[in-house]
CSV table of C-alpha atoms and ligand atoms in Angstrom, one decimal:
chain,number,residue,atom,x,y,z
G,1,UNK,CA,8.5,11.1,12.8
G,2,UNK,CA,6.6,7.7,13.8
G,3,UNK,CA,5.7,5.6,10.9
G,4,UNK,CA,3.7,2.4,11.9
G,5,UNK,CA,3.2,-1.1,9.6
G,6,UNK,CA,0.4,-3.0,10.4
G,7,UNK,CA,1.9,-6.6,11.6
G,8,UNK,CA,-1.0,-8.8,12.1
G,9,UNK,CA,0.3,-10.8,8.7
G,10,UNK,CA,2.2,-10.6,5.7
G,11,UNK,CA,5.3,-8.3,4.3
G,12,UNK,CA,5.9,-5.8,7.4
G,13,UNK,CA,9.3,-6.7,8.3
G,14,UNK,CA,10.6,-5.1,4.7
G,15,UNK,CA,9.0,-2.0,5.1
G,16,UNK,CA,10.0,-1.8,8.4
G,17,UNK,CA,13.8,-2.3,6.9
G,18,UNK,CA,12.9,0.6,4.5
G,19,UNK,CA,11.4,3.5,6.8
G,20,UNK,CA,14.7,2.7,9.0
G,21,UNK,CA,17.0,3.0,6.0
G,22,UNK,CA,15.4,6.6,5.4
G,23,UNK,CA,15.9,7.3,9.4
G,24,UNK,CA,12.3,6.8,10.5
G,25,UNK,CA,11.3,5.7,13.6
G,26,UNK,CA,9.1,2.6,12.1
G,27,UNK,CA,7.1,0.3,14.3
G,28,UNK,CA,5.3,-2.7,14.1
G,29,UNK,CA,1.1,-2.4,14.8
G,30,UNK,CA,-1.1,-4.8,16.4
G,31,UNK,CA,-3.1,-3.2,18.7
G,32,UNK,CA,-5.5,-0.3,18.5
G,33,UNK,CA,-3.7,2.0,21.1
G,34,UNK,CA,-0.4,1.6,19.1
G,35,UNK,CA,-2.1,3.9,16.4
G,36,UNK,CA,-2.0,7.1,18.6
G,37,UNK,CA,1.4,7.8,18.8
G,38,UNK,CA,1.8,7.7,14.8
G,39,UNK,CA,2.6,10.2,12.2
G,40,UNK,CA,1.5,7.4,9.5
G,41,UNK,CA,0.6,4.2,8.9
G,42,UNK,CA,1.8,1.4,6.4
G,43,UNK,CA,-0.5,-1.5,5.2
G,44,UNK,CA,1.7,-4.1,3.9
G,45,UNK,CA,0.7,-7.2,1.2
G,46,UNK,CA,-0.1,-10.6,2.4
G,47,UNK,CA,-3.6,-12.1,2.4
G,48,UNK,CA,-6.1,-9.4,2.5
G,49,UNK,CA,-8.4,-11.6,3.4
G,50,UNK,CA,-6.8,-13.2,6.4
G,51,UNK,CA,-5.5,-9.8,7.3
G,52,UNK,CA,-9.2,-8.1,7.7
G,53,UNK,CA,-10.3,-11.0,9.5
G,54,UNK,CA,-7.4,-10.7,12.0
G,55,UNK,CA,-8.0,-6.9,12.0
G,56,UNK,CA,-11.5,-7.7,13.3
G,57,UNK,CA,-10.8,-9.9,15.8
G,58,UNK,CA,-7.8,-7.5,17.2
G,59,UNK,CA,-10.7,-5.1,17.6
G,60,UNK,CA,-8.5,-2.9,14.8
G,61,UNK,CA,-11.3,-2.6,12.1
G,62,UNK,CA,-12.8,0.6,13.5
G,63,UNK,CA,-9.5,2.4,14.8
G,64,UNK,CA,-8.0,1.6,11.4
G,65,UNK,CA,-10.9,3.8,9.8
G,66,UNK,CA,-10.4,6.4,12.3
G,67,UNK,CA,-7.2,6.7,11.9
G,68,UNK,CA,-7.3,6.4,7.7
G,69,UNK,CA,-9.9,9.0,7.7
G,70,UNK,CA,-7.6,11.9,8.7
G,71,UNK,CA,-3.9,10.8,8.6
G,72,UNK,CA,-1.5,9.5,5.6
G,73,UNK,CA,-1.8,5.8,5.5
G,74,UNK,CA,-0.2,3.6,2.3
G,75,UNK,CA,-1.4,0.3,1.2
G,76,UNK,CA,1.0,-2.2,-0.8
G,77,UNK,CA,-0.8,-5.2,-2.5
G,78,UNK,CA,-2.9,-6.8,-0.2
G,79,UNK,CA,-3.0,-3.2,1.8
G,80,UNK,CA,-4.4,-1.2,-1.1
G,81,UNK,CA,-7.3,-3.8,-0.9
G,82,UNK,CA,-8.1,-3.1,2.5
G,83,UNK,CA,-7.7,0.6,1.4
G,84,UNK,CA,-10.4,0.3,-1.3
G,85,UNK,CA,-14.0,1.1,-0.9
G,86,UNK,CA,-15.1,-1.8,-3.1
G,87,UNK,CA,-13.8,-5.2,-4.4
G,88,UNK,CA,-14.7,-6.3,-7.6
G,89,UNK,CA,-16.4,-9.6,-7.9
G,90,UNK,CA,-17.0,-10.5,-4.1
G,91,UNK,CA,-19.3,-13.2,-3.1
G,92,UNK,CA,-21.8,-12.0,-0.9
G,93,UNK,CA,-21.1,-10.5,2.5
G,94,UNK,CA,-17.1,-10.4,0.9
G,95,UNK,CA,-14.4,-9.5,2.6
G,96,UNK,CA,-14.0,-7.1,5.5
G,97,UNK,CA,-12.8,-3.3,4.2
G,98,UNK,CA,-11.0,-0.7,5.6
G,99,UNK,CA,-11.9,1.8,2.3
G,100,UNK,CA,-11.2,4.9,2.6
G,101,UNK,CA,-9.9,4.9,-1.4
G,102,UNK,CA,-12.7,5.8,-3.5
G,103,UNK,CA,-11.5,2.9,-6.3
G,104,UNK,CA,-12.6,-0.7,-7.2
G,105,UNK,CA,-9.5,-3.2,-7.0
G,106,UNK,CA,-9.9,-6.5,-8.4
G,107,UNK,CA,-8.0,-8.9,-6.1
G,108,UNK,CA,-6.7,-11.2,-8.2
G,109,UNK,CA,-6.9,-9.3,-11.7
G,110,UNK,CA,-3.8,-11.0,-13.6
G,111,UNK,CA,-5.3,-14.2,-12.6
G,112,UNK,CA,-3.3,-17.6,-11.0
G,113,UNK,CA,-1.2,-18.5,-14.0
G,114,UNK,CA,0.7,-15.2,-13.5
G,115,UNK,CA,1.6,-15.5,-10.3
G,116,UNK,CA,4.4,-12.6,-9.9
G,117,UNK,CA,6.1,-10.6,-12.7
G,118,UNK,CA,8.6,-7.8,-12.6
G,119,UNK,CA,7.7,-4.2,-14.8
G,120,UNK,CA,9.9,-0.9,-15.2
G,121,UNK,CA,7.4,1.5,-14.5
G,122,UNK,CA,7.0,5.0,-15.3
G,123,UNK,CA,6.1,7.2,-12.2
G,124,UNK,CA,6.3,11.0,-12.8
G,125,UNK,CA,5.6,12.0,-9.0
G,126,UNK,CA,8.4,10.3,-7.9
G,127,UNK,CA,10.6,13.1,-9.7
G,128,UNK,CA,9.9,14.9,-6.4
G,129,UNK,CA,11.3,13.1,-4.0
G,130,UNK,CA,14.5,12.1,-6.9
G,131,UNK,CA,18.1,11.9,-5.2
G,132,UNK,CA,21.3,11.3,-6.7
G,133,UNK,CA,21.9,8.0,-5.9
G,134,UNK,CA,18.8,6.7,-6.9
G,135,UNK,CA,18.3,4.3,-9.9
G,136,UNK,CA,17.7,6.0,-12.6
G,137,UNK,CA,14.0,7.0,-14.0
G,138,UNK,CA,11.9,3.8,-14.1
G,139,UNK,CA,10.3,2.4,-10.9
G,140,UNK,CA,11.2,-1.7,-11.1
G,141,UNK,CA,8.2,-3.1,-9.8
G,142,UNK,CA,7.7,-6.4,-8.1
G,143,UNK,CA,3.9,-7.9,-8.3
G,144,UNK,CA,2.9,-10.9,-6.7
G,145,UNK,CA,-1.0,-12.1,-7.5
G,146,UNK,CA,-0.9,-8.4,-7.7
G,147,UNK,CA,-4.6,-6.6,-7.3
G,148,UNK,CA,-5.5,-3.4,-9.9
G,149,UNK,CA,-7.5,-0.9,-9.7
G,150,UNK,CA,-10.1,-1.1,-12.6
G,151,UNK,CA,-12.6,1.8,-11.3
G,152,UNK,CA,-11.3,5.3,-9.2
G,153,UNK,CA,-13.6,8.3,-8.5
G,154,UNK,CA,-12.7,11.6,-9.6
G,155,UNK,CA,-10.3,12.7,-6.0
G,156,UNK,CA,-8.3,9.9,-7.4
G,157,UNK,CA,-4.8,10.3,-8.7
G,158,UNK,CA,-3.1,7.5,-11.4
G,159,UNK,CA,0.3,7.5,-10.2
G,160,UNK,CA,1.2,4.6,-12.4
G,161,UNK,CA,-0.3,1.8,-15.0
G,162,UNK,CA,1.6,-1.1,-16.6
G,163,UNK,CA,3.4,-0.1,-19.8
G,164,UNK,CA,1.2,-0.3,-22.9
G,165,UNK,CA,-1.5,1.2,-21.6
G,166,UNK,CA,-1.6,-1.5,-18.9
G,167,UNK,CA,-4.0,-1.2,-15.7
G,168,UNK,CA,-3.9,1.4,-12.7
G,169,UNK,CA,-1.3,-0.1,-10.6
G,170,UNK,CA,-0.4,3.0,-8.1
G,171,UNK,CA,-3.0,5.6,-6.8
G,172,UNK,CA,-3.2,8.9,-4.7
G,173,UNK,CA,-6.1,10.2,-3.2
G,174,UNK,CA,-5.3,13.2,-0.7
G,175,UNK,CA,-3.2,11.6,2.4
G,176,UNK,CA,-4.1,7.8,0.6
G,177,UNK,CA,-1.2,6.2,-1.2
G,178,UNK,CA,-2.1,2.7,-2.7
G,179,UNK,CA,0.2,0.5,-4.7
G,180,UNK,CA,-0.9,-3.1,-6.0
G,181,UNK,CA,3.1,-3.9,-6.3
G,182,UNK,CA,5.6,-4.4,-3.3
G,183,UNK,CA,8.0,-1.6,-3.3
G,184,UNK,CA,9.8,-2.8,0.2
G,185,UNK,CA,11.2,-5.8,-2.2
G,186,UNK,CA,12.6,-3.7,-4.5
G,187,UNK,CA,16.7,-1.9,-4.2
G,188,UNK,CA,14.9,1.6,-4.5
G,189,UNK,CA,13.9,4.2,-1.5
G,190,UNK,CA,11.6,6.6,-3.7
G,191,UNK,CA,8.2,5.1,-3.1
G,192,UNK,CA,9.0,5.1,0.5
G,193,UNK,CA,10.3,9.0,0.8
G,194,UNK,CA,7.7,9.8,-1.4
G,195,UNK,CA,5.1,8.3,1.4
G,196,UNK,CA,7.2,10.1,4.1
G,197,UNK,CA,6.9,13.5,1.7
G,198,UNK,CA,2.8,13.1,2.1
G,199,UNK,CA,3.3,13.2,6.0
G,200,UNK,CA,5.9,16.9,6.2
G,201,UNK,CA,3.0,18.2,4.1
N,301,LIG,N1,-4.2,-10.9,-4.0
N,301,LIG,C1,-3.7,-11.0,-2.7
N,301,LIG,C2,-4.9,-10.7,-1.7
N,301,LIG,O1,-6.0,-10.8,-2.1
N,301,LIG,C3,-2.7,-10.0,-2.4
N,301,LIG,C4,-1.3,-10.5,-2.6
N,301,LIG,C5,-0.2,-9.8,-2.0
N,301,LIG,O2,-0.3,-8.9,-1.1
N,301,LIG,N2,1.0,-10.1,-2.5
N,301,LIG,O3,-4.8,-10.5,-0.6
């Protein structure tokens, strides 16, 4: 199995580390023709914004949506915004899209004061793909000027909010996994297998 991460910017390297450490071949993506030897595809966080714009000058924009249209593809942070069909409060024109999620993120929704925080969440799918060794029950989840997703049409699967009721903080929608946390950075494997569990499917 051949798992690409999109490495035009941002937290690649850690998934790479990740997919390896569950026996993956994983491979870094910048150019279009690298997409057609993959099973799947990772988005990592960064700067959504600088990321789209380097997508569209790599000539990746369109492949990417070719490629998200019909094959697993999972976006952390600044990769579930790509993966969104609609930002919330955009200036005009926004930001370049590679959708495919039928959801509305809001990039920047616990604002700049909180710039990172750490929350145990609860994340009943990942009973699945449970081993052993893994930590027990609660996902620890590291944000940083974390989106959320504060609309989702009805194909859309809540994987996981923030305690108390909190915001949509991990979606599924068919072979589309989006998180608005950075699972690479944290000591746990499950959101990972789970991602490679969409692709044996
Ligand atoms: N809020 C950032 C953005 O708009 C994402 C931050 C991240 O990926 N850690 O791109």
């Amino acid at each position: 199995m051949k798992i690409g991460v999109l490495a035009l910017q941002g937290a690649f390297r850690e998934h790479i580390l990740k997919l390896q450490a569950l026996g993956v071949d994983a491979r870094e993506i910048r150019l279009p023709e690298q997409l057609n030897a993959l099973d799947a595809l990772i988005i990592p966080g960064g700067e959504s914004t600088t990321m789209g714009k380097l997508a569209v000058a790599f000539g990746l924009l369109e492949p990417l949506r070719d490629f998200t249209r019909t094959r697993p593809a999972w976006g952390t942070c600044a990769g579930l915004i790509l993966l969104a069909d609609r930002a919330a409060r955009q200036k005009k024109g926004g930001q370049p899209l590679i959708g495919g999620l039928d959801i509305t993120v809001d990039r920047n929704y616990f604002g700049r004061q909180v710039d990172s925080f750490e929350a145990d969440l609860d994340v009943p799918a990942l009973a699945e793909v449970a081993r052993p060794e893994d930590p027990s029950s609660a996902f620890h989840a590291i944000f940083i000027r974390a989106p959320a997703v504060v609309e989702m049409g009805p194909g859309v699967q809540a994987l996981a909010r923030l305690p108390e009721d909190g915001p949509i903080v991990a979606v599924r929608q068919g072979h589309l996994l989006g998180t608005a946390f950075h699972p690479e950075l944290s000591d746990d494997l499950r959101f990972h297998r789970y991602f490679v569990s969409m692709i044996d499917r």
